[in-house]
Short mmCIF file of C-alpha atoms in Angstrom, two decimals:
data_model
loop_
_atom_site.label_atom_id
_atom_site.label_comp_id
_atom_site.label_asym_id
_atom_site.label_seq_id
_atom_site.Cartn_x
_atom_site.Cartn_y
_atom_site.Cartn_z
CA UNK M 322 -9.25 -4.83 13.28
CA UNK M 323 -11.54 -2.61 11.24
CA UNK M 324 -11.31 0.75 9.52
CA UNK M 325 -13.65 3.47 8.35
CA UNK M 326 -14.21 6.64 6.40
CA UNK M 327 -12.93 10.11 7.16
CA UNK M 328 -15.20 13.15 7.04
CA UNK M 329 -13.84 14.03 3.62
CA UNK M 330 -14.73 10.62 2.16
CA UNK M 331 -17.70 9.83 -0.06
CA UNK M 332 -20.97 9.88 1.86
CA UNK M 333 -22.47 6.67 0.60
CA UNK M 334 -25.15 6.76 3.26
CA UNK M 335 -26.94 9.34 5.22
CA UNK M 336 -29.13 8.05 7.86
CA UNK M 337 -32.48 9.15 8.52
CA UNK M 338 -35.39 8.71 10.73
CA UNK M 339 -38.97 8.06 11.23
CA UNK M 340 -39.65 11.43 12.77
CA UNK M 341 -41.03 10.34 16.09
CA UNK M 342 -39.59 6.86 16.34
CA UNK M 343 -35.84 7.39 16.32
CA UNK M 344 -33.56 6.50 13.44
CA UNK M 345 -34.22 3.65 11.00
CA UNK M 346 -31.63 1.94 8.81
CA UNK M 347 -32.06 -0.74 6.11
CA UNK M 348 -29.06 -2.91 5.20
CA UNK M 349 -28.69 -4.12 1.60
CA UNK M 350 -25.99 -6.02 -0.26
CA UNK M 351 -24.42 -5.07 -3.60
CA UNK M 352 -27.36 -6.62 -5.49
CA UNK M 353 -29.77 -4.48 -3.43
CA UNK M 354 -31.08 -7.46 -1.52
CA UNK M 355 -31.86 -6.99 2.18
CA UNK M 356 -29.41 -8.52 4.67
CA UNK M 357 -31.19 -10.13 7.64
CA UNK M 358 -29.10 -10.46 10.80
CA UNK M 359 -26.70 -7.69 9.78
CA UNK M 360 -25.22 -6.05 12.86
CA UNK M 361 -25.70 -2.30 12.63
CA UNK M 362 -24.20 0.19 15.08
CA UNK M 363 -24.84 3.90 15.40
CA UNK M 364 -21.83 6.01 16.42
CA UNK M 365 -21.40 9.62 17.42
CA UNK M 366 -18.24 11.69 17.15
CA UNK M 367 -17.33 13.92 20.07
CA UNK M 368 -14.62 16.43 20.74
CA UNK M 369 -11.59 14.92 22.46
CA UNK M 370 -8.33 15.64 24.18
CA UNK M 371 -5.60 13.28 22.94
CA UNK M 372 -4.77 10.68 25.54
CA UNK M 373 -1.29 10.55 26.95
CA UNK M 374 0.92 8.17 25.01
CA UNK M 375 2.15 5.10 26.88
CA UNK M 376 5.65 5.21 28.28
CA UNK M 377 8.33 2.83 27.04
CA UNK M 378 8.02 0.50 30.02
CA UNK M 379 4.26 -0.01 29.71
CA UNK M 380 3.11 -3.44 28.57
CA UNK M 381 0.02 -2.54 26.57
CA UNK M 382 -2.73 -4.96 27.47
CA UNK M 383 -5.64 -2.69 26.67
CA UNK M 384 -4.36 -0.30 24.05
CA UNK M 385 -7.69 1.49 23.84
CA UNK M 386 -6.92 3.39 27.02
CA UNK M 387 -4.30 5.35 25.06
CA UNK M 388 -6.56 6.20 22.10
CA UNK M 389 -8.49 9.45 21.70
CA UNK M 390 -12.27 9.05 21.80
CA UNK M 391 -13.01 9.86 18.18
CA UNK M 392 -16.37 8.09 18.11
CA UNK M 393 -18.47 6.30 20.65
CA UNK M 394 -21.20 3.74 20.08
CA UNK M 395 -24.73 4.92 20.80
CA UNK M 396 -26.72 1.79 19.91
CA UNK M 397 -26.28 -1.59 18.25
CA UNK M 398 -29.12 -3.61 16.72
CA UNK M 399 -29.62 -6.68 14.51
CA UNK M 400 -31.48 -6.31 11.22
CA UNK M 401 -34.79 -8.12 10.81
CA UNK M 402 -35.78 -10.19 7.77
CA UNK M 403 -36.27 -7.01 5.73
CA UNK M 404 -32.80 -5.78 6.64
CA UNK M 405 -34.15 -3.03 8.89
CA UNK M 406 -33.03 -1.87 12.29
CA UNK M 407 -34.68 0.77 14.43
CA UNK M 408 -32.68 2.92 16.85
CA UNK M 409 -34.18 4.85 19.75
CA UNK M 410 -31.71 7.70 19.28
CA UNK M 411 -33.58 10.81 18.19
CA UNK M 412 -32.59 12.50 14.92
CA UNK M 413 -31.88 15.74 16.76
CA UNK M 414 -28.97 14.09 18.54
CA UNK M 415 -27.29 13.46 15.19
CA UNK M 416 -28.14 16.88 13.80
CA UNK M 417 -26.16 18.58 16.54
CA UNK M 418 -23.16 16.21 16.33
CA UNK M 419 -21.68 14.04 13.62
CA UNK M 420 -23.03 10.50 13.59
CA UNK M 421 -21.95 7.44 11.64
CA UNK M 422 -23.42 4.04 10.91
CA UNK M 423 -21.51 0.77 10.72
CA UNK M 424 -22.87 -2.42 9.16
CA UNK M 425 -21.27 -5.86 9.44
CA UNK M 426 -22.52 -9.17 8.02
CA UNK M 427 -21.30 -12.55 6.81
CA UNK M 428 -18.74 -14.94 8.18
CA UNK M 429 -15.59 -13.25 9.41
CA UNK M 430 -17.02 -9.78 8.65
CA UNK M 431 -17.02 -10.48 4.92
CA UNK M 432 -19.47 -7.63 4.24
CA UNK M 433 -19.04 -4.18 5.79
CA UNK M 434 -19.90 -0.51 5.50
CA UNK M 435 -19.00 2.65 7.41
CA UNK M 436 -20.90 5.81 6.43
CA UNK M 437 -21.57 9.29 7.65
CA UNK M 438 -25.16 9.69 8.76
CA UNK M 439 -27.38 12.64 7.80
CA UNK M 440 -30.55 12.45 9.87
CA UNK M 441 -32.59 14.87 7.79
CA UNK M 442 -35.68 13.18 6.35
CA UNK M 443 -38.35 10.80 7.48
CA UNK M 444 -37.58 7.69 5.45
CA UNK M 445 -35.45 4.76 6.58
CA UNK M 446 -31.99 5.17 5.14
CA UNK M 447 -30.29 2.45 3.10
CA UNK M 448 -26.71 1.28 3.67
CA UNK M 449 -24.92 -0.94 1.17
CA UNK M 450 -22.64 -3.60 2.64
CA UNK M 451 -19.80 -4.56 0.28
CA UNK M 452 -16.95 -7.07 0.51
CA UNK M 453 -14.57 -6.02 3.25
CA UNK M 454 -10.97 -5.01 2.66
CA UNK M 455 -7.72 -6.05 4.31
CA UNK M 456 -5.17 -3.32 4.96
CA UNK M 457 -1.55 -3.75 6.02
CA UNK M 458 0.21 -0.55 7.06
CA UNK M 459 3.98 -0.70 7.20
CA UNK M 460 6.49 1.83 8.50
CA UNK M 461 9.75 0.56 7.03
CA UNK M 462 11.14 0.57 10.57
CA UNK M 463 12.96 -2.15 12.42
CA UNK M 464 10.63 -4.40 14.40
CA UNK M 465 12.67 -3.64 17.50
CA UNK M 466 12.30 0.14 17.15
CA UNK M 467 10.81 1.23 20.47
CA UNK M 468 8.87 4.10 18.91
CA UNK M 469 7.06 1.80 16.48
CA UNK M 470 6.56 -0.98 19.02
CA UNK M 471 4.54 1.43 21.16
CA UNK M 472 2.66 3.03 18.28
CA UNK M 473 -0.98 2.71 17.33
CA UNK M 474 -2.37 3.35 13.83
CA UNK M 475 -6.03 4.23 13.49
CA UNK M 476 -8.42 5.62 10.92
CA UNK M 477 -9.66 9.13 11.54
CA UNK M 478 -13.26 9.57 12.71
CA UNK M 479 -13.72 5.82 13.26
CA UNK M 480 -13.43 3.30 16.10
CA UNK M 481 -10.90 1.24 14.16
CA UNK M 482 -7.26 0.86 15.14
CA UNK M 483 -4.36 -1.56 14.90
CA UNK M 484 -1.51 -2.19 17.31
CA UNK M 485 2.02 -2.86 16.13
CA UNK M 486 2.82 -6.39 14.99
CA UNK M 487 6.51 -6.49 14.18
CA UNK M 488 6.94 -3.38 12.06
CA UNK M 489 3.45 -3.47 10.57
CA UNK M 490 -0.14 -2.73 11.52
CA UNK M 491 -2.81 -5.09 10.18
CA UNK M 492 -6.51 -4.26 9.73
CA UNK M 493 -7.92 -7.66 8.83
CA UNK M 494 -11.42 -6.59 7.79
CA UNK M 495 -12.33 -3.00 6.95
CA UNK M 496 -15.08 -1.27 4.99
CA UNK M 497 -14.26 0.16 1.57
CA UNK M 498 -13.82 3.92 1.46
CA UNK M 499 -11.47 6.88 1.68
CA UNK M 500 -9.63 7.24 5.00
CA UNK M 501 -7.01 9.30 6.75
CA UNK M 502 -4.47 7.21 8.64
CA UNK M 503 -3.29 8.51 11.99
CA UNK M 504 -0.14 7.36 13.76
CA UNK M 505 -0.22 8.36 17.43
CA UNK M 506 -2.87 11.00 16.72
CA UNK M 507 -1.00 12.56 13.78
CA UNK M 508 -2.24 12.26 10.17
CA UNK M 509 0.36 10.41 8.10
CA UNK M 510 -1.42 9.31 4.90
CA UNK M 511 -4.68 9.06 3.01
CA UNK M 512 -5.76 5.69 1.61
CA UNK M 513 -8.52 4.78 -0.82
CA UNK M 514 -9.78 1.22 -0.44
CA UNK M 515 -11.87 -0.61 -3.03
CA UNK M 516 -14.34 -3.27 -1.94
CA UNK M 517 -12.75 -6.71 -1.65
CA UNK M 518 -9.21 -5.39 -2.09
CA UNK M 519 -6.09 -6.37 -0.21
CA UNK M 520 -3.94 -3.28 0.30
CA UNK M 521 -0.35 -3.05 1.47
CA UNK M 522 0.93 0.48 2.00
CA UNK M 523 3.94 2.23 3.49
CA UNK M 524 3.54 5.25 5.76
CA UNK M 525 6.42 7.51 6.58
CA UNK M 526 7.00 8.42 10.22
CA UNK M 527 9.63 11.04 10.88
CA UNK M 528 12.87 9.68 12.37
CA UNK M 529 11.42 6.15 12.32
CA UNK M 530 10.83 5.03 8.74
CA UNK M 531 13.80 3.44 7.02
CA UNK M 532 13.74 3.67 3.25
CA UNK M 533 15.94 4.61 0.34
CA UNK M 534 14.54 6.15 -2.84
CA UNK M 535 16.59 4.19 -5.34
CA UNK M 536 15.14 6.07 -8.32
CA UNK M 537 12.33 8.55 -8.93
CA UNK M 538 13.50 9.78 -12.38
CA UNK M 539 12.77 13.40 -11.41
CA UNK M 540 16.38 14.46 -11.96
CA UNK M 541 16.00 13.66 -15.67
CA UNK M 542 19.30 11.78 -16.04
CA UNK M 543 20.07 8.10 -16.58
CA UNK M 544 21.74 7.51 -13.20
CA UNK M 545 20.08 5.81 -10.26
CA UNK M 546 20.62 7.48 -6.91
CA UNK M 547 23.30 5.01 -5.84
CA UNK M 548 25.31 5.40 -9.05
CA UNK M 549 25.61 9.19 -9.04
CA UNK M 550 29.32 8.93 -8.33
CA UNK M 551 29.86 6.57 -11.27
CA UNK M 552 28.69 8.32 -14.49
CA UNK M 553 29.39 5.24 -16.62
CA UNK M 554 27.04 3.02 -14.62
CA UNK M 555 23.56 4.36 -15.36
CA UNK M 556 20.43 2.68 -16.70
CA UNK M 557 20.72 0.48 -19.80
CA UNK M 558 18.03 -1.15 -21.95
CA UNK M 559 18.34 -4.06 -24.34
CA UNK M 560 16.01 -6.01 -26.65
CA UNK M 561 16.53 -9.76 -27.01
CA UNK M 562 15.57 -12.43 -29.57
CA UNK M 563 13.98 -10.05 -32.06
CA UNK M 564 12.14 -7.73 -29.67
CA UNK M 565 12.36 -4.00 -30.36
CA UNK M 566 12.18 -0.81 -28.32
CA UNK M 567 10.12 2.15 -29.51
CA UNK M 568 10.92 4.11 -26.36
CA UNK M 569 13.72 4.60 -25.43
CA UNK M 570 14.87 4.88 -29.04
CA UNK M 571 18.41 5.03 -30.36
CA UNK M 572 18.17 8.75 -31.11
CA UNK M 573 16.78 10.10 -27.86
CA UNK M 574 18.36 7.51 -25.60
CA UNK M 575 17.23 6.90 -22.03
CA UNK M 576 16.41 10.54 -21.34
CA UNK M 577 14.04 10.52 -24.30
CA UNK M 578 11.84 7.99 -22.50
CA UNK M 579 11.33 10.23 -19.45
CA UNK M 580 7.89 11.86 -19.38
CA UNK M 581 6.78 14.82 -17.28
CA UNK M 582 3.01 15.03 -16.97
CA UNK M 583 3.09 17.92 -14.50
CA UNK M 584 1.19 16.02 -11.81
CA UNK M 585 3.58 13.35 -10.57
CA UNK M 586 6.86 14.69 -11.93
CA UNK M 587 9.01 12.68 -14.31
CA UNK M 588 8.58 8.96 -14.86
CA UNK M 589 10.02 6.40 -17.25
CA UNK M 590 7.77 5.36 -20.16
CA UNK M 591 8.85 2.19 -21.97
CA UNK M 592 7.23 1.09 -25.26
CA UNK M 593 8.25 -2.10 -27.05
CA UNK M 594 7.26 -4.87 -29.44
CA UNK M 595 7.59 -8.48 -28.26
CA UNK M 596 6.80 -11.69 -30.12
CA UNK M 597 7.11 -15.37 -29.25
CA UNK M 598 10.10 -15.94 -26.95
CA UNK M 599 11.49 -12.43 -27.33
CA UNK M 600 11.87 -10.08 -24.36
CA UNK M 601 13.24 -6.67 -23.42
CA UNK M 602 15.11 -5.70 -20.31
CA UNK M 603 15.95 -2.60 -18.31
CA UNK M 604 18.81 -2.63 -15.85
CA UNK M 605 21.30 -0.64 -13.83
CA UNK M 606 24.32 -1.33 -11.66
CA UNK M 607 24.10 -0.06 -8.12
CA UNK M 608 27.67 1.13 -8.49
CA UNK M 609 30.87 -0.19 -9.99
CA UNK M 610 30.95 -3.62 -11.64
CA UNK M 611 33.06 -4.88 -8.77
CA UNK M 612 30.97 -3.14 -6.11
CA UNK M 613 27.94 -4.25 -4.16
CA UNK M 614 25.63 -3.23 -1.33
CA UNK M 615 24.45 -5.17 1.68
CA UNK M 616 20.66 -5.05 1.36
CA UNK M 617 19.95 -7.85 3.85
CA UNK M 618 17.74 -5.54 5.94
CA UNK M 619 15.45 -4.94 2.95
CA UNK M 620 11.79 -5.50 3.82
CA UNK M 621 10.38 -4.72 0.35
CA UNK M 622 10.98 -3.18 -3.04
CA UNK M 623 8.19 -0.74 -3.83
CA UNK M 624 7.53 0.43 -7.40
CA UNK M 625 4.79 2.55 -8.90
CA UNK M 626 3.87 1.15 -12.31
CA UNK M 627 1.31 1.42 -15.09
CA UNK M 628 1.01 -0.53 -18.34
CA UNK M 629 -0.28 -3.67 -20.02
CA UNK M 630 2.43 -6.21 -19.35
CA UNK M 631 3.65 -8.99 -17.13
CA UNK M 632 7.25 -8.61 -16.05
CA UNK M 633 9.90 -9.70 -13.57
CA UNK M 634 11.93 -7.57 -11.16
CA UNK M 635 15.33 -8.83 -10.02
CA UNK M 636 17.98 -7.85 -7.54
CA UNK M 637 21.16 -9.55 -8.71
CA UNK M 638 24.46 -10.59 -7.17
CA UNK M 639 27.38 -8.43 -8.25
CA UNK M 640 29.58 -11.29 -9.46
CA UNK M 641 29.06 -12.68 -12.95
CA UNK M 642 28.77 -16.44 -13.38
CA UNK M 643 28.96 -18.45 -16.58
CA UNK M 644 27.34 -17.22 -19.81
CA UNK M 645 27.04 -13.65 -18.52
CA UNK M 646 24.52 -14.64 -15.85
CA UNK M 647 24.16 -13.53 -12.25
CA UNK M 648 22.41 -15.22 -9.35
CA UNK M 649 19.30 -13.20 -8.63
CA UNK M 650 16.26 -12.87 -6.40
CA UNK M 651 13.35 -12.50 -8.84
CA UNK M 652 9.73 -11.43 -8.38
CA UNK M 653 6.89 -11.59 -10.93
CA UNK M 654 4.54 -8.61 -11.28
CA UNK M 655 1.75 -7.31 -13.52
CA UNK M 656 0.96 -3.73 -14.57
CA UNK M 657 -2.50 -2.47 -15.50
CA UNK M 658 -4.00 0.75 -16.87
CA UNK M 659 -4.01 2.56 -13.51
CA UNK M 660 -0.96 3.59 -11.52
CA UNK M 661 -0.40 0.92 -8.88
CA UNK M 662 2.24 0.52 -6.18
CA UNK M 663 3.81 -2.92 -6.33
CA UNK M 664 5.17 -4.38 -3.11
CA UNK M 665 7.78 -7.10 -3.68
CA UNK M 666 8.88 -8.81 -0.48
CA UNK M 667 11.74 -11.14 0.41
CA UNK M 668 10.25 -14.59 0.82
CA UNK M 669 7.94 -14.17 -2.20
CA UNK M 670 10.67 -14.51 -4.85
CA UNK M 671 10.68 -17.35 -7.39
CA UNK M 672 13.21 -20.15 -7.00
CA UNK M 673 14.78 -21.83 -10.02
CA UNK M 674 18.50 -22.66 -9.73
CA UNK M 675 18.68 -23.60 -13.42
CA UNK M 676 17.82 -20.01 -14.29
CA UNK M 677 19.99 -18.52 -11.54
CA UNK M 678 16.94 -17.60 -9.42
CA UNK M 679 17.86 -18.13 -5.78
CA UNK M 680 16.50 -17.26 -2.36
CA UNK M 681 17.00 -13.67 -1.31
CA UNK M 682 19.02 -14.50 1.79
CA UNK M 683 21.62 -16.32 -0.34
CA UNK M 684 22.71 -13.12 -2.08
CA UNK M 685 21.23 -10.22 -0.09
CA UNK M 686 24.54 -9.06 1.38
CA UNK M 687 26.18 -8.61 -2.05
CA UNK M 688 23.69 -6.98 -4.43
CA UNK M 689 25.10 -5.19 -7.48
CA UNK M 690 22.35 -4.97 -10.13
CA UNK M 691 18.67 -3.99 -10.37
CA UNK M 692 16.86 -5.41 -13.44
CA UNK M 693 13.41 -5.55 -15.05
CA UNK M 694 12.64 -8.30 -17.60
CA UNK M 695 9.53 -7.92 -19.81
CA UNK M 696 8.32 -10.86 -21.87
CA UNK M 697 4.83 -9.77 -22.94
CA UNK M 698 2.78 -6.63 -23.50
CA UNK M 699 3.68 -3.37 -25.24
CA UNK M 700 4.19 -0.67 -22.58
CA UNK M 701 5.35 -0.13 -19.03
CA UNK M 702 5.58 3.13 -17.07
CA UNK M 703 7.74 3.17 -13.94
CA UNK M 704 7.90 5.83 -11.27
CA UNK M 705 9.37 5.85 -7.79
CA UNK M 706 11.43 2.77 -6.83
CA UNK M 707 11.95 2.53 -3.08
CA UNK M 708 14.03 0.11 -1.01
CA UNK M 709 11.96 -0.27 2.15
CA UNK M 710 13.53 -1.13 5.49
CA UNK M 711 17.01 0.20 4.82
CA UNK M 712 18.83 3.51 4.91
CA UNK M 713 21.84 3.98 2.67
CA UNK M 714 24.22 6.87 3.22
CA UNK M 715 25.76 7.96 -0.06
#
């Protein structure tokens, strides 16, 4: 499956024409070298009436019959040795309606571009093909949910769509750009895709998506959303083996490490000093020491983070073992200077019985603790923590 840019996205190409000879396009790579044999297609967007959605008993063989006709292909051509293609479509046809150009090259569509076309001058327009992107769109719904199983996700103003596969929609190769995701003709999210990236994102569909916001820090207290009924079981933070915390500090406590930048609401800002084998940790009980939650339906933990460190995230069994240890499912993650959403999935956890790291399905029905262990770096910001795939009623 492929994807493409919305009207509001950056117009990296406008196409143009040789005035009397149709529209000419030249395909280049990121080093500005021509790409012979690139497949270039000219599309036009037309007004549409949304197609009727398939009924529950329809076995979708050709899902395209249920999609609105956002764009239609006008011409496809193969670039010559100079990277040029020539279309017979007259510029006037693209001045009166929105046109787009798609370029694909390399094995398995490794290079791609999708750009709005502005047929306004007389020179052949250049399009830059960059490494393609993979996009996985998840709903947090059960794979058996009939609404999701019949759904289609597509990218606005493009010919690219994905049919449900389990509870996810996979676009294997897509051009970089800014897109609006549509679920059954309704806009549900905007995504920005960098060339060569692999993106995993969650969209929220009303009455379908299952998720629980475990913590977003916006309430300004030290209690996660499951521990509200147990005031003594909020977040705790501890340095180990000579590490030190700058934030939170002993004077301001946990609340002193909450930052409000006005744009994203409150988030937790940790600052620390770590040397050699030292580490710091942040943790919270989901409820009482003797309590636990069945999180076996969990499809992912999602966290928005920023920082300079490598760290581990753990969901731990409620029952303490020897030496104050708990069996845990543990995932390794890295934070960088930009806010990034981490997606930690069951099946990707580390296994090391000697360090009490076990497979998720061994403990998933009796989870009592959420923990973050940081063994290098100096700062970590954490925002929304979401349990995807489950709904918990307080």
